[in-house]
Tab-separated table of C-alpha atoms in Angstrom:
chain	number	residue	atom	x	y	z
A	1	MET	CA	-16.264	12.828	24.149
A	2	ASP	CA	-14.761	15.407	26.214
A	3	GLN	CA	-13.043	12.932	28.259
A	4	PHE	CA	-11.768	11.051	25.137
A	5	LEU	CA	-10.102	14.206	23.669
A	6	LEU	CA	-8.563	14.770	27.055
A	7	LEU	CA	-7.223	11.430	26.944
A	8	ALA	CA	-6.052	11.700	23.355
A	9	THR	CA	-4.313	15.228	23.450
A	10	LYS	CA	-2.782	15.319	26.879
A	11	GLY	CA	0.687	14.338	27.966
A	12	GLU	CA	2.302	13.816	31.472
A	13	PRO	CA	1.439	13.377	34.119
A	14	LEU	CA	-1.761	11.977	32.710
A	15	TRP	CA	0.233	9.341	30.511
A	16	LEU	CA	3.388	7.894	31.414
A	17	PRO	CA	5.946	6.720	28.916
A	18	THR	CA	6.937	2.968	28.721
A	19	PRO	CA	9.119	0.962	26.348
A	20	ASP	CA	6.177	-0.250	24.576
A	21	GLY	CA	3.895	2.849	24.428
A	22	GLU	CA	2.120	5.122	26.732
A	23	VAL	CA	-0.125	3.909	29.862
A	24	LEU	CA	-2.412	5.849	31.756
A	25	SER	CA	-1.226	7.088	35.394
A	26	TYR	CA	-4.870	6.469	36.727
A	27	GLN	CA	-5.050	9.747	38.633
A	28	LYS	CA	-8.835	9.770	38.579
A	29	LYS	CA	-9.025	13.438	39.566
A	30	MET	CA	-7.625	14.461	36.295
A	31	LEU	CA	-10.729	12.728	34.311
A	32	PRO	CA	-13.849	14.797	34.130
A	33	VAL	CA	-16.330	11.764	33.980
A	34	HIS	CA	-16.444	8.662	36.033
A	35	HIS	CA	-18.011	5.515	34.983
A	36	GLY	CA	-19.031	3.732	38.152
A	37	ILE	CA	-17.015	1.192	40.412
A	38	CYS	CA	-14.897	-1.182	38.300
A	39	PRO	CA	-16.945	-4.583	38.424
A	40	ASP	CA	-15.516	-7.543	40.701
A	41	GLU	CA	-12.916	-9.337	39.109
A	42	PHE	CA	-12.336	-6.747	36.094
A	43	VAL	CA	-9.062	-5.059	35.617
A	44	MET	CA	-8.462	-1.920	33.937
A	45	GLU	CA	-6.292	-1.381	30.791
A	46	ALA	CA	-5.490	2.167	29.302
A	47	THR	CA	-3.067	2.558	26.211
A	48	ARG	CA	-2.159	5.246	23.755
A	49	GLU	CA	-0.350	4.917	20.464
A	50	THR	CA	0.184	7.541	17.647
A	51	GLY	CA	1.354	7.144	13.871
A	52	MET	CA	0.944	7.674	10.351
A	53	VAL	CA	-1.882	6.047	8.144
A	54	ARG	CA	-1.943	5.997	4.362
A	55	ALA	CA	-5.531	7.358	3.827
A	56	SER	CA	-7.495	10.645	3.679
A	57	ALA	CA	-9.427	11.654	6.866
A	58	ALA	CA	-12.637	11.793	4.767
A	59	SER	CA	-12.241	8.053	3.713
A	60	LEU	CA	-11.262	6.946	7.305
A	61	VAL	CA	-14.304	8.725	8.699
A	62	ALA	CA	-16.626	6.928	5.957
A	63	ILE	CA	-15.148	3.684	6.975
A	64	LEU	CA	-15.493	4.143	10.623
A	65	THR	CA	-18.978	5.388	10.526
A	66	HIS	CA	-19.979	2.353	8.645
A	67	ALA	CA	-20.059	-0.934	10.657
A	68	LYS	CA	-19.289	-3.422	7.893
A	69	ARG	CA	-16.302	-1.588	6.431
A	70	TRP	CA	-15.111	-0.846	10.086
A	71	SER	CA	-15.123	-4.553	10.817
A	72	GLU	CA	-13.265	-5.350	7.555
A	73	MET	CA	-10.452	-2.863	8.269
A	74	PHE	CA	-9.631	-5.022	11.439
A	75	PRO	CA	-10.141	-8.416	10.205
A	76	GLY	CA	-7.986	-10.029	12.987
A	77	ILE	CA	-9.684	-8.182	15.835
A	78	VAL	CA	-13.240	-7.874	14.938
A	79	ALA	CA	-15.047	-11.032	14.359
A	80	GLY	CA	-18.341	-9.559	13.978
A	81	VAL	CA	-20.500	-6.501	14.146
A	82	SER	CA	-24.086	-5.412	14.034
A	83	ALA	CA	-25.268	-1.760	14.196
A	84	ARG	CA	-28.629	-0.039	14.735
A	85	GLY	CA	-30.060	3.416	15.719
A	86	ALA	CA	-27.780	5.579	13.761
A	87	ILE	CA	-28.465	9.457	14.110
A	88	SER	CA	-26.532	11.988	11.973
A	89	GLY	CA	-26.997	15.743	12.172
A	90	GLY	CA	-27.007	18.112	15.297
A	91	VAL	CA	-23.519	19.039	15.386
A	92	ILE	CA	-22.004	19.429	11.789
A	93	GLY	CA	-20.245	16.479	10.794
A	94	SER	CA	-21.458	14.260	13.746
A	95	HIS	CA	-22.765	10.838	13.730
A	96	LEU	CA	-24.254	8.628	16.618
A	97	GLN	CA	-24.600	4.943	16.535
A	98	LEU	CA	-25.524	1.956	18.840
A	99	MET	CA	-23.234	-0.959	17.975
A	100	THR	CA	-22.438	-4.467	19.160
A	101	ALA	CA	-19.081	-6.055	18.297
A	102	GLU	CA	-17.231	-9.356	19.019
A	103	LEU	CA	-13.415	-8.808	19.343
A	104	GLN	CA	-10.906	-11.665	18.984
A	105	VAL	CA	-7.474	-12.712	19.721
A	106	PRO	CA	-6.246	-15.512	17.211
A	107	SER	CA	-6.046	-18.460	19.769
A	108	PRO	CA	-8.722	-21.237	20.286
A	109	ARG	CA	-7.941	-20.775	24.003
A	110	LEU	CA	-9.264	-17.526	24.284
A	111	LEU	CA	-13.135	-16.468	24.419
A	112	ASN	CA	-14.397	-13.730	21.963
A	113	CYS	CA	-15.102	-10.309	23.994
A	114	ARG	CA	-18.722	-9.000	23.444
A	115	ILE	CA	-19.147	-5.378	23.812
A	116	ASN	CA	-22.143	-3.105	23.288
A	117	PHE	CA	-21.260	0.542	22.625
A	118	LEU	CA	-22.218	3.976	21.462
A	119	ARG	CA	-20.157	5.195	18.667
A	120	TYR	CA	-19.914	9.017	18.397
A	121	THR	CA	-17.941	10.460	15.421
A	122	LYS	CA	-17.638	14.285	14.958
A	123	GLN	CA	-15.532	17.013	13.424
A	124	VAL	CA	-13.587	18.857	16.237
A	125	ALA	CA	-11.567	21.132	14.260
A	126	LYS	CA	-10.663	22.140	10.720
A	127	GLY	CA	-9.153	18.780	9.181
A	128	GLN	CA	-9.710	16.844	12.520
A	129	TRP	CA	-12.217	14.387	13.527
A	130	ALA	CA	-12.533	12.170	16.617
A	131	MET	CA	-14.312	8.758	17.019
A	132	MET	CA	-15.255	7.972	20.443
A	133	ASP	CA	-16.648	4.720	21.638
A	134	VAL	CA	-18.266	3.903	25.147
A	135	SER	CA	-20.142	1.065	26.474
A	136	VAL	CA	-23.706	1.471	27.029
A	137	ASP	CA	-23.811	0.072	30.370
A	138	GLY	CA	-22.034	3.174	31.787
A	139	ILE	CA	-25.047	5.303	30.389
A	140	LEU	CA	-27.841	2.553	31.353
A	141	GLY	CA	-26.772	2.430	34.987
A	142	PRO	CA	-25.599	-0.316	37.250
A	143	PRO	CA	-27.498	-3.782	37.536
A	144	GLY	CA	-30.894	-3.482	38.989
A	145	SER	CA	-31.566	-0.187	37.746
A	146	ARG	CA	-34.863	0.324	35.821
A	147	ILE	CA	-33.520	1.647	32.593
A	148	ALA	CA	-30.764	-1.376	32.615
A	149	ASP	CA	-33.313	-4.024	33.447
A	150	ALA	CA	-35.670	-2.646	30.860
A	151	ALA	CA	-32.677	-2.950	28.172
A	152	VAL	CA	-32.111	-6.639	29.101
A	153	ALA	CA	-35.618	-7.607	29.266
A	154	ASN	CA	-36.090	-6.111	25.733
A	155	ASN	CA	-33.091	-8.047	24.532
A	156	THR	CA	-31.778	-4.487	23.342
A	157	VAL	CA	-28.265	-4.933	24.806
A	158	VAL	CA	-26.227	-7.356	26.706
A	159	PRO	CA	-24.509	-5.291	29.468
A	160	ALA	CA	-20.841	-5.627	30.305
A	161	TRP	CA	-21.228	-7.383	33.530
A	162	TYR	CA	-23.053	-10.192	31.851
A	163	THR	CA	-19.922	-10.434	29.570
A	164	SER	CA	-16.352	-10.083	29.867
A	165	CYS	CA	-15.520	-6.385	28.806
A	166	ARG	CA	-16.666	-2.790	29.014
A	167	LEU	CA	-15.365	0.290	27.198
A	168	LEU	CA	-14.660	3.623	28.892
A	169	PRO	CA	-13.980	6.376	26.441
A	170	SER	CA	-11.831	5.011	23.670
A	171	GLY	CA	-11.444	5.624	20.019
A	172	CYS	CA	-9.163	7.584	17.637
A	173	LEU	CA	-8.259	11.168	16.725
A	174	ILE	CA	-7.814	11.746	13.163
A	175	GLU	CA	-5.717	14.701	11.846
A	176	ASP	CA	-5.551	15.142	8.023
A	177	MET	CA	-1.859	16.138	6.937
A	178	GLY	CA	-2.869	16.884	3.476
A	179	ASN	CA	-0.456	14.573	1.677
A	180	GLY	CA	-2.626	11.427	1.364
A	181	TYR	CA	-1.818	10.618	4.864
A	182	CYS	CA	-3.381	11.085	8.293
A	183	LYS	CA	-1.868	11.278	11.777
A	184	ILE	CA	-4.006	8.917	14.050
A	185	THR	CA	-3.921	8.989	17.847
A	186	TRP	CA	-5.557	5.603	19.047
A	187	VAL	CA	-6.741	5.342	22.663
A	188	VAL	CA	-8.077	2.117	24.468
A	189	HIS	CA	-9.408	2.528	28.021
A	190	ALA	CA	-11.190	-0.350	29.093
A	191	GLU	CA	-12.150	-3.020	31.877
A	192	TYR	CA	-12.316	-6.579	31.373
A	193	ASN	CA	-12.812	-9.663	33.615
A	194	GLU	CA	-9.261	-11.238	34.137
A	195	THR	CA	-10.681	-14.515	35.301
A	196	THR	CA	-11.843	-15.213	31.963
A	197	VAL	CA	-8.215	-15.076	30.384
A	198	PRO	CA	-6.106	-18.225	30.756
A	199	THR	CA	-3.098	-17.543	33.082
A	200	MET	CA	-0.427	-17.888	30.069
A	201	PHE	CA	-2.250	-14.866	28.257
A	202	ARG	CA	-2.745	-12.470	31.054
A	203	PRO	CA	0.703	-10.820	30.558
A	204	LEU	CA	-0.337	-10.327	27.023
A	205	PHE	CA	-3.741	-8.636	28.066
A	206	ARG	CA	-1.962	-6.497	31.045
A	207	SER	CA	0.725	-5.226	28.599
A	208	GLY	CA	-1.913	-3.859	26.174
A	209	LYS	CA	-0.753	-5.933	23.204
A	210	ALA	CA	-3.991	-8.111	23.035
A	211	LEU	CA	-6.721	-5.560	22.273
A	212	GLY	CA	-4.923	-2.323	23.055
A	213	ALA	CA	-4.133	0.987	21.083
A	214	HIS	CA	-0.818	-0.375	19.356
A	215	ARG	CA	-2.624	-3.504	18.005
A	216	TRP	CA	-5.522	-1.326	16.544
A	217	LEU	CA	-3.430	1.199	14.986
A	218	ALA	CA	-1.013	-1.403	13.601
A	219	SER	CA	-4.071	-3.305	12.061
A	220	LEU	CA	-5.253	-0.118	10.585
A	221	GLN	CA	-2.080	0.840	9.221
A	222	ARG	CA	-1.464	-2.482	7.493
A	223	GLN	CA	-4.940	-2.576	6.075
A	224	CYS	CA	-4.704	0.726	4.481
A	225	GLU	CA	-1.523	-0.139	2.913
A	226	TYR	CA	-3.122	-3.530	1.659
A	227	LEU	CA	-6.118	-1.680	0.176
A	228	ALA	CA	-3.872	0.948	-1.520
A	229	VAL	CA	-2.044	-1.992	-3.275
A	230	LEU	CA	-5.343	-3.668	-4.097
A	231	HIS	CA	-6.388	-0.293	-6.059
A	232	SER	CA	-3.028	0.458	-7.532
A	233	SER	CA	-1.638	-0.661	-10.801
A	234	GLN	CA	1.635	-2.062	-9.322
A	235	ALA	CA	2.502	-5.384	-11.073
A	236	PRO	CA	3.218	-8.549	-8.901
A	237	ARG	CA	6.611	-9.941	-8.644
A	238	GLY	CA	6.969	-12.983	-10.895
A	239	VAL	CA	10.010	-15.491	-11.214
A	240	ASN	CA	9.297	-15.843	-15.046
A	241	THR	CA	7.459	-14.377	-17.704
A	242	ALA	CA	4.732	-17.418	-17.551
A	243	ALA	CA	3.880	-15.794	-14.029
A	244	ALA	CA	3.157	-12.187	-15.391
A	245	ILE	CA	-0.444	-11.454	-14.389
A	246	SER	CA	-2.533	-8.470	-15.239
A	247	SER	CA	-3.880	-5.779	-12.766
A	248	MET	CA	-7.262	-7.689	-12.564
A	249	GLY	CA	-5.423	-11.004	-11.722
A	250	LYS	CA	-3.585	-9.151	-9.019
A	251	ARG	CA	-6.910	-7.816	-7.664
A	252	GLY	CA	-8.312	-11.194	-7.870
A	253	ILE	CA	-5.520	-12.895	-5.840
A	254	LEU	CA	-5.713	-10.188	-3.119
A	255	GLU	CA	-9.371	-10.537	-2.723
A	256	LEU	CA	-8.903	-14.308	-2.602
A	257	ALA	CA	-6.338	-14.080	-0.022
A	258	GLN	CA	-8.759	-11.705	2.091
A	259	ARG	CA	-11.438	-14.514	1.975
A	260	MET	CA	-8.856	-16.979	3.100
A	261	MET	CA	-7.838	-14.887	6.008
A	262	GLU	CA	-11.315	-14.467	7.097
A	263	VAL	CA	-11.969	-18.330	6.936
A	264	PHE	CA	-8.605	-18.848	9.059
A	265	TYR	CA	-9.505	-16.293	11.787
A	266	SER	CA	-13.152	-17.994	11.810
A	267	ALA	CA	-11.434	-21.484	12.262
A	268	VAL	CA	-8.856	-20.281	14.897
A	269	SER	CA	-10.852	-18.159	17.148
A	270	GLY	CA	-14.449	-18.118	15.836
A	271	PRO	CA	-17.313	-19.391	18.090
A	272	VAL	CA	-18.708	-22.756	16.530
A	273	THR	CA	-22.264	-22.137	15.413
A	274	GLN	CA	-23.101	-24.594	12.825
A	275	PRO	CA	-25.779	-26.938	13.906
A	276	SER	CA	-23.671	-30.056	12.492
A	277	SER	CA	-20.687	-28.988	14.340
A	278	LYS	CA	-18.952	-31.266	16.795
A	279	ILE	CA	-15.984	-30.415	19.169
A	280	TYR	CA	-13.314	-32.684	20.494
A	281	GLU	CA	-10.280	-32.314	22.676
A	282	TRP	CA	-7.262	-34.323	21.116
A	283	PRO	CA	-4.258	-35.253	23.262
A	284	ALA	CA	-0.987	-34.235	21.340
A	285	SER	CA	2.720	-34.885	22.602
A	286	VAL	CA	5.582	-32.962	21.321
A	287	GLY	CA	9.002	-34.361	22.015
A	288	THR	CA	9.941	-37.731	23.681
A	289	GLY	CA	11.290	-38.463	27.390
A	290	ALA	CA	12.083	-35.869	29.833
A	291	ARG	CA	11.682	-33.197	26.739
A	292	ARG	CA	7.851	-34.517	26.126
A	293	THR	CA	5.079	-31.799	26.344
A	294	ASP	CA	1.511	-32.968	26.317
A	295	ALA	CA	-0.845	-30.315	24.801
A	296	ALA	CA	-4.495	-30.499	23.830
A	297	VAL	CA	-5.632	-29.834	20.195
A	298	ARG	CA	-9.127	-28.613	19.543
A	299	MET	CA	-10.767	-30.588	16.869
A	300	VAL	CA	-14.070	-29.252	15.327
A	301	THR	CA	-15.791	-30.861	12.407
A	302	TRP	CA	-18.590	-29.647	10.350
A	303	LYS	CA	-20.469	-30.103	6.983
A	304	LYS	CA	-18.809	-28.696	4.050
A	305	ALA	CA	-21.159	-26.124	2.567
A	306	GLY	CA	-23.153	-27.537	-0.276
A	307	SER	CA	-22.225	-31.186	0.422
A	308	VAL	CA	-24.299	-33.826	2.218
A	309	VAL	CA	-21.446	-36.247	2.988
A	310	ASP	CA	-18.189	-34.348	3.186
A	311	LEU	CA	-16.916	-33.191	6.298
A	312	VAL	CA	-14.243	-30.440	7.019
A	313	LEU	CA	-11.844	-30.945	10.005
A	314	SER	CA	-10.289	-28.010	11.843
A	315	ALA	CA	-7.501	-28.581	14.487
A	316	THR	CA	-5.893	-25.757	16.543
A	317	THR	CA	-3.626	-25.519	19.459
A	318	THR	CA	-1.562	-22.684	21.063
A	319	VAL	CA	1.802	-23.042	22.772
A	320	TRP	CA	4.250	-20.755	24.340
A	321	LEU	CA	7.815	-20.559	23.379
A	322	PRO	CA	9.410	-18.527	26.279
A	323	ASN	CA	12.494	-16.178	25.360
A	324	THR	CA	11.898	-17.075	21.657
A	325	PRO	CA	11.064	-13.667	19.673
A	326	PRO	CA	8.075	-13.708	17.379
A	327	GLN	CA	9.975	-12.418	14.630
A	328	LEU	CA	12.427	-15.596	14.787
A	329	VAL	CA	9.631	-17.837	14.367
A	330	PHE	CA	7.865	-15.762	11.595
A	331	GLN	CA	11.281	-15.688	9.657
A	332	TYR	CA	11.448	-19.409	9.856
A	333	LEU	CA	8.020	-20.003	8.610
A	334	CYS	CA	8.516	-17.670	5.646
A	335	ASP	CA	11.563	-19.454	4.442
A	336	GLY	CA	10.597	-21.446	1.354
A	337	GLN	CA	13.803	-23.316	1.313
A	338	ARG	CA	12.784	-24.774	4.546
A	339	ARG	CA	9.209	-25.100	4.070
A	340	GLY	CA	9.540	-29.099	3.426
A	341	GLU	CA	10.538	-29.144	7.140
A	342	TRP	CA	7.331	-28.621	8.448
A	343	ASP	CA	4.634	-28.493	5.745
A	344	ALA	CA	3.644	-31.930	4.939
A	345	PHE	CA	1.882	-30.590	1.976
A	346	ALA	CA	5.413	-29.628	0.305
A	347	ASN	CA	6.320	-33.547	0.890
A	348	GLY	CA	9.637	-32.575	2.344
A	349	ALA	CA	10.880	-30.272	-0.572
A	350	ALA	CA	11.389	-26.675	-1.000
A	351	VAL	CA	8.826	-24.352	-2.678
A	352	THR	CA	9.046	-21.940	-5.686
A	353	GLU	CA	7.442	-18.435	-5.603
A	354	LEU	CA	5.321	-18.163	-8.835
A	355	CYS	CA	4.355	-14.624	-8.090
A	356	SER	CA	3.967	-12.216	-5.357
A	357	VAL	CA	2.529	-8.975	-4.278
A	358	ASP	CA	4.015	-6.907	-1.517
A	359	THR	CA	1.041	-5.517	0.579
A	360	GLY	CA	3.089	-3.135	3.042
A	361	HIS	CA	6.229	-1.395	3.534
A	362	LEU	CA	7.583	-3.867	5.874
A	363	ASN	CA	9.334	-6.731	4.426
A	364	GLY	CA	7.561	-9.842	5.155
A	365	ASN	CA	3.889	-8.384	4.236
A	366	ALA	CA	2.946	-10.181	1.103
A	367	VAL	CA	0.456	-12.362	-0.651
A	368	SER	CA	2.344	-15.202	-2.947
A	369	VAL	CA	1.222	-17.997	-5.205
A	370	LEU	CA	3.673	-20.904	-4.428
A	371	TYR	CA	4.479	-23.802	-6.745
A	372	SER	CA	5.503	-27.294	-5.367
A	373	ASN	CA	5.530	-30.926	-7.136
A	374	VAL	CA	2.424	-31.767	-5.498
A	375	THR	CA	-0.950	-33.145	-6.704
A	376	ASP	CA	-4.386	-33.501	-5.132
A	377	GLY	CA	-4.059	-37.246	-4.656
A	378	THR	CA	-7.226	-37.863	-6.530
A	379	ASP	CA	-7.490	-36.919	-10.163
A	380	ARG	CA	-3.512	-36.231	-9.916
A	381	LYS	CA	-4.175	-32.680	-10.767
A	382	LYS	CA	-1.463	-30.064	-9.819
A	383	VAL	CA	-2.002	-27.815	-6.771
A	384	LEU	CA	-0.650	-24.417	-5.927
A	385	ILE	CA	-0.509	-22.746	-2.789
A	386	LEU	CA	-1.916	-19.379	-1.991
A	387	GLN	CA	-0.109	-17.685	0.887
A	388	GLU	CA	-0.437	-14.499	2.994
A	389	GLU	CA	2.240	-13.266	5.056
A	390	CYS	CA	1.632	-10.303	7.320
A	391	THR	CA	3.634	-8.810	10.340
A	392	ASP	CA	3.803	-6.008	12.815
A	393	ALA	CA	4.878	-5.807	16.355
A	394	SER	CA	1.168	-6.755	17.470
A	395	CYS	CA	0.799	-10.032	15.511
A	396	SER	CA	2.379	-12.006	12.735
A	397	MET	CA	0.640	-14.442	10.500
A	398	VAL	CA	1.592	-17.100	7.956
A	399	VAL	CA	-1.640	-18.421	6.371
A	400	TYR	CA	-1.871	-20.771	3.248
A	401	ALA	CA	-4.415	-22.802	1.229
A	402	PRO	CA	-4.028	-25.270	-1.739
A	403	VAL	CA	-5.602	-24.444	-4.595
A	404	GLU	CA	-5.982	-26.260	-7.821
A	405	GLU	CA	-3.662	-25.007	-10.512
A	406	ASP	CA	-6.423	-24.522	-13.170
A	407	SER	CA	-8.511	-22.554	-10.746
A	408	MET	CA	-5.399	-20.315	-9.426
A	409	ARG	CA	-4.310	-19.623	-12.934
A	410	ALA	CA	-7.770	-18.572	-13.989
A	411	VAL	CA	-7.706	-16.098	-11.110
A	412	MET	CA	-4.342	-14.884	-11.983
A	413	ASN	CA	-5.671	-14.180	-15.665
A	414	GLY	CA	-8.529	-12.162	-14.007
A	415	GLY	CA	-11.136	-14.644	-13.904
A	416	ASP	CA	-13.937	-15.138	-11.111
A	417	HIS	CA	-12.688	-16.515	-7.669
A	418	GLY	CA	-16.178	-16.658	-5.971
A	419	SER	CA	-16.264	-20.164	-6.609
A	420	VAL	CA	-12.688	-21.283	-5.400
A	421	PHE	CA	-12.943	-23.622	-2.374
A	422	LEU	CA	-10.586	-22.445	0.499
A	423	LEU	CA	-9.474	-24.538	3.460
A	424	PRO	CA	-6.684	-22.464	5.027
A	425	SER	CA	-4.064	-23.655	7.423
A	426	GLY	CA	-1.242	-21.789	9.266
A	427	PHE	CA	0.164	-19.931	12.024
A	428	ALA	CA	-0.711	-16.748	14.320
A	429	ILE	CA	2.437	-15.651	16.314
A	430	LEU	CA	1.647	-13.186	19.324
A	431	PRO	CA	4.189	-11.675	21.657
A	432	ASP	CA	3.778	-13.135	25.101
A	433	GLY	CA	3.506	-9.967	26.747
A	434	HIS	CA	7.174	-10.211	28.404
A	435	GLY	CA	9.927	-7.762	27.445
A	436	ARG	CA	9.678	-5.834	24.463
A	437	ALA	CA	8.277	-7.021	21.336
A	438	ARG	CA	8.476	-3.936	18.842
A	439	HIS	CA	10.494	-4.753	15.924
A	440	ALA	CA	10.748	-3.249	12.408
A	441	PRO	CA	12.364	-5.734	10.097
A	442	THR	CA	14.142	-4.302	6.986
A	443	SER	CA	14.913	-7.296	5.197
A	444	SER	CA	14.283	-11.012	4.971
A	445	SER	CA	17.890	-11.632	5.882
A	446	THR	CA	17.824	-9.734	9.093
A	447	VAL	CA	18.885	-11.953	11.999
A	448	VAL	CA	16.717	-11.642	15.126
A	449	GLY	CA	18.384	-12.584	18.433
A	450	ARG	CA	17.379	-13.056	21.939
A	451	ASP	CA	18.478	-9.771	23.564
A	452	ASN	CA	15.470	-9.393	25.590
A	453	THR	CA	12.852	-11.710	27.408
A	454	ALA	CA	10.140	-11.566	24.751
A	455	GLY	CA	8.736	-14.749	23.856
A	456	SER	CA	6.038	-16.269	21.316
A	457	LEU	CA	2.438	-17.411	21.661
A	458	LEU	CA	2.134	-19.710	18.609
A	459	THR	CA	-1.272	-20.783	17.518
A	460	VAL	CA	-1.072	-23.606	14.771
A	461	ALA	CA	-4.204	-24.458	12.508
A	462	CYS	CA	-4.630	-27.128	10.190
A	463	GLN	CA	-7.834	-27.797	8.244
A	464	ALA	CA	-8.557	-30.796	6.125
A	465	LEU	CA	-11.477	-32.253	4.185
A	466	LEU	CA	-12.993	-35.591	5.032
A	467	PRO	CA	-14.673	-36.736	1.609
A	468	GLY	CA	-17.396	-38.943	2.002
A	469	SER	CA	-17.583	-38.804	5.844
A	470	SER	CA	-20.770	-38.118	7.935
A	471	PRO	CA	-21.139	-36.494	11.332
A	472	SER	CA	-22.054	-39.803	12.769
A	473	ASP	CA	-18.898	-41.734	11.206
A	474	ASN	CA	-16.651	-41.732	14.550
A	475	HIS	CA	-14.296	-44.351	13.017
A	476	ALA	CA	-13.382	-42.148	10.151
A	477	ALA	CA	-13.274	-39.055	12.253
A	478	ASP	CA	-10.809	-40.705	14.786
A	479	GLY	CA	-8.598	-41.751	11.985
A	480	ALA	CA	-8.481	-38.121	10.775
A	481	PHE	CA	-7.812	-36.749	14.187
A	482	ASP	CA	-4.813	-38.881	14.674
A	483	ASP	CA	-3.332	-38.073	11.259
A	484	VAL	CA	-3.983	-34.224	11.484
A	485	GLY	CA	-3.060	-34.085	15.184
A	486	LYS	CA	0.386	-35.765	14.290
A	487	LEU	CA	0.904	-33.161	11.592
A	488	LEU	CA	0.534	-30.482	13.997
A	489	CYS	CA	2.870	-32.164	16.536
A	490	ARG	CA	5.542	-32.620	13.685
A	491	ALA	CA	5.245	-29.171	12.743
A	492	LEU	CA	5.809	-27.708	16.360
A	493	LYS	CA	8.799	-30.154	16.809
A	494	LYS	CA	10.298	-28.712	13.496
A	495	ILE	CA	9.697	-25.004	14.894
A	496	LYS	CA	11.264	-25.841	18.210
A	497	ALA	CA	14.279	-27.122	16.738
A	498	ALA	CA	14.810	-24.640	14.011
A	499	VAL	CA	14.302	-21.586	16.287
A	500	LYS	CA	16.399	-23.479	19.130
A	501	ALA	CA	13.477	-22.941	21.677
A	502	ASN	CA	14.520	-24.689	24.894
A	503	ILE	CA	10.801	-25.560	25.913
A	504	ILE	CA	7.319	-25.644	24.434
A	505	ILE	CA	4.667	-24.898	26.975
A	506	PRO	CA	0.894	-25.841	25.923
A	507	ALA	CA	-1.798	-23.259	26.691
């Protein structure tokens, strides 16, 4: 904890300023605690970021000391968490807990990072709290030590030398400003095995934009704003009086969108754990002739929950758009007038916004219900689109799911959303780690240019229901692979043309 507080409060020469935040100078003699030799093939990352968060210190401390609520505050980063052995007391306001978490970056080409760590939270001054995480292998000792071997034998922990990452003292310093906001200083100091990271993603990790301090703080800020809107009486925007909904309806839409995002993150970067799952690599091609690009699409099938015969197909791939800023891609995907260019569900037409809830102060953070002249193709029922758009400098997302109109309107009227089936598709747009990726969009009409070398890592996901299929029905699966794979390729072609990208490089 002493070392973390040093990292959180000291300036130069311990920390050096960069265009995208602060980085540690690695003058080891300045740090009071050493954590052993960095394992072979591991590299070190240290970043720090400071910002304001819309929450009280007491509420943030309550969230950070509760494993499930902590994971819910970082849905795009924390894929799963478990906690045990909590100890409260000793020092007034202190809390110590042993935790295991899986961290994710939204791409099917990246493995989740599993870490085992101690979380120590305590009040360090009036109105100020510190939350510090540190991997337990630094405490258990090196491989081969009696304590470490006993922990592994008893399946208590899986040390970082068996996985791909370990945390040195990291966390956040929370200062209550007394006006409903907190000043947060976030520090990430970690070592990770770079050989587990595909070459295309290494600049992203080296820049600290994958799992660094800026991404954690940006996610916390955005989620706190989201929760403030969820619990407020703010009325959604509607294009006509027929779209007016109650505060309960607004809450239902936001909670449904949260569930949609959880399903999307799991489809894109979650491990495949269902016994009925099958994984395939489908060869995709974007463009023709000399401009043709071959890419591999991960196809995963599994049984739909509660169904004996229906299969769900999830198709995901990641491509690199060099010199194409993430915000340029995001603005195009959010343009409802051009949606028909890439979304086969829109059937070549524009979509109309039925209602929308702004979920953050930056333009582009919203949950919307969209309308198009599309039916479900079976009972000819009208279908609406639930969509969430969220953006900050660390990541931008556009995620959507078709919902039967009757079910969606029931939610809008304050009805229960627990039975609504969601099969989301969408996009995750990450900076590629080259150049500066920070941005602060002020309006939807802002034109983003190519005044730097920042590019985009674009992950595309498409999910579809294969009714009446079974895991052994290879013919039906092959036909669906071709159909869905072609939809992905079509979307990538349209995006490439719209943002005037020179080239697409598969991950």
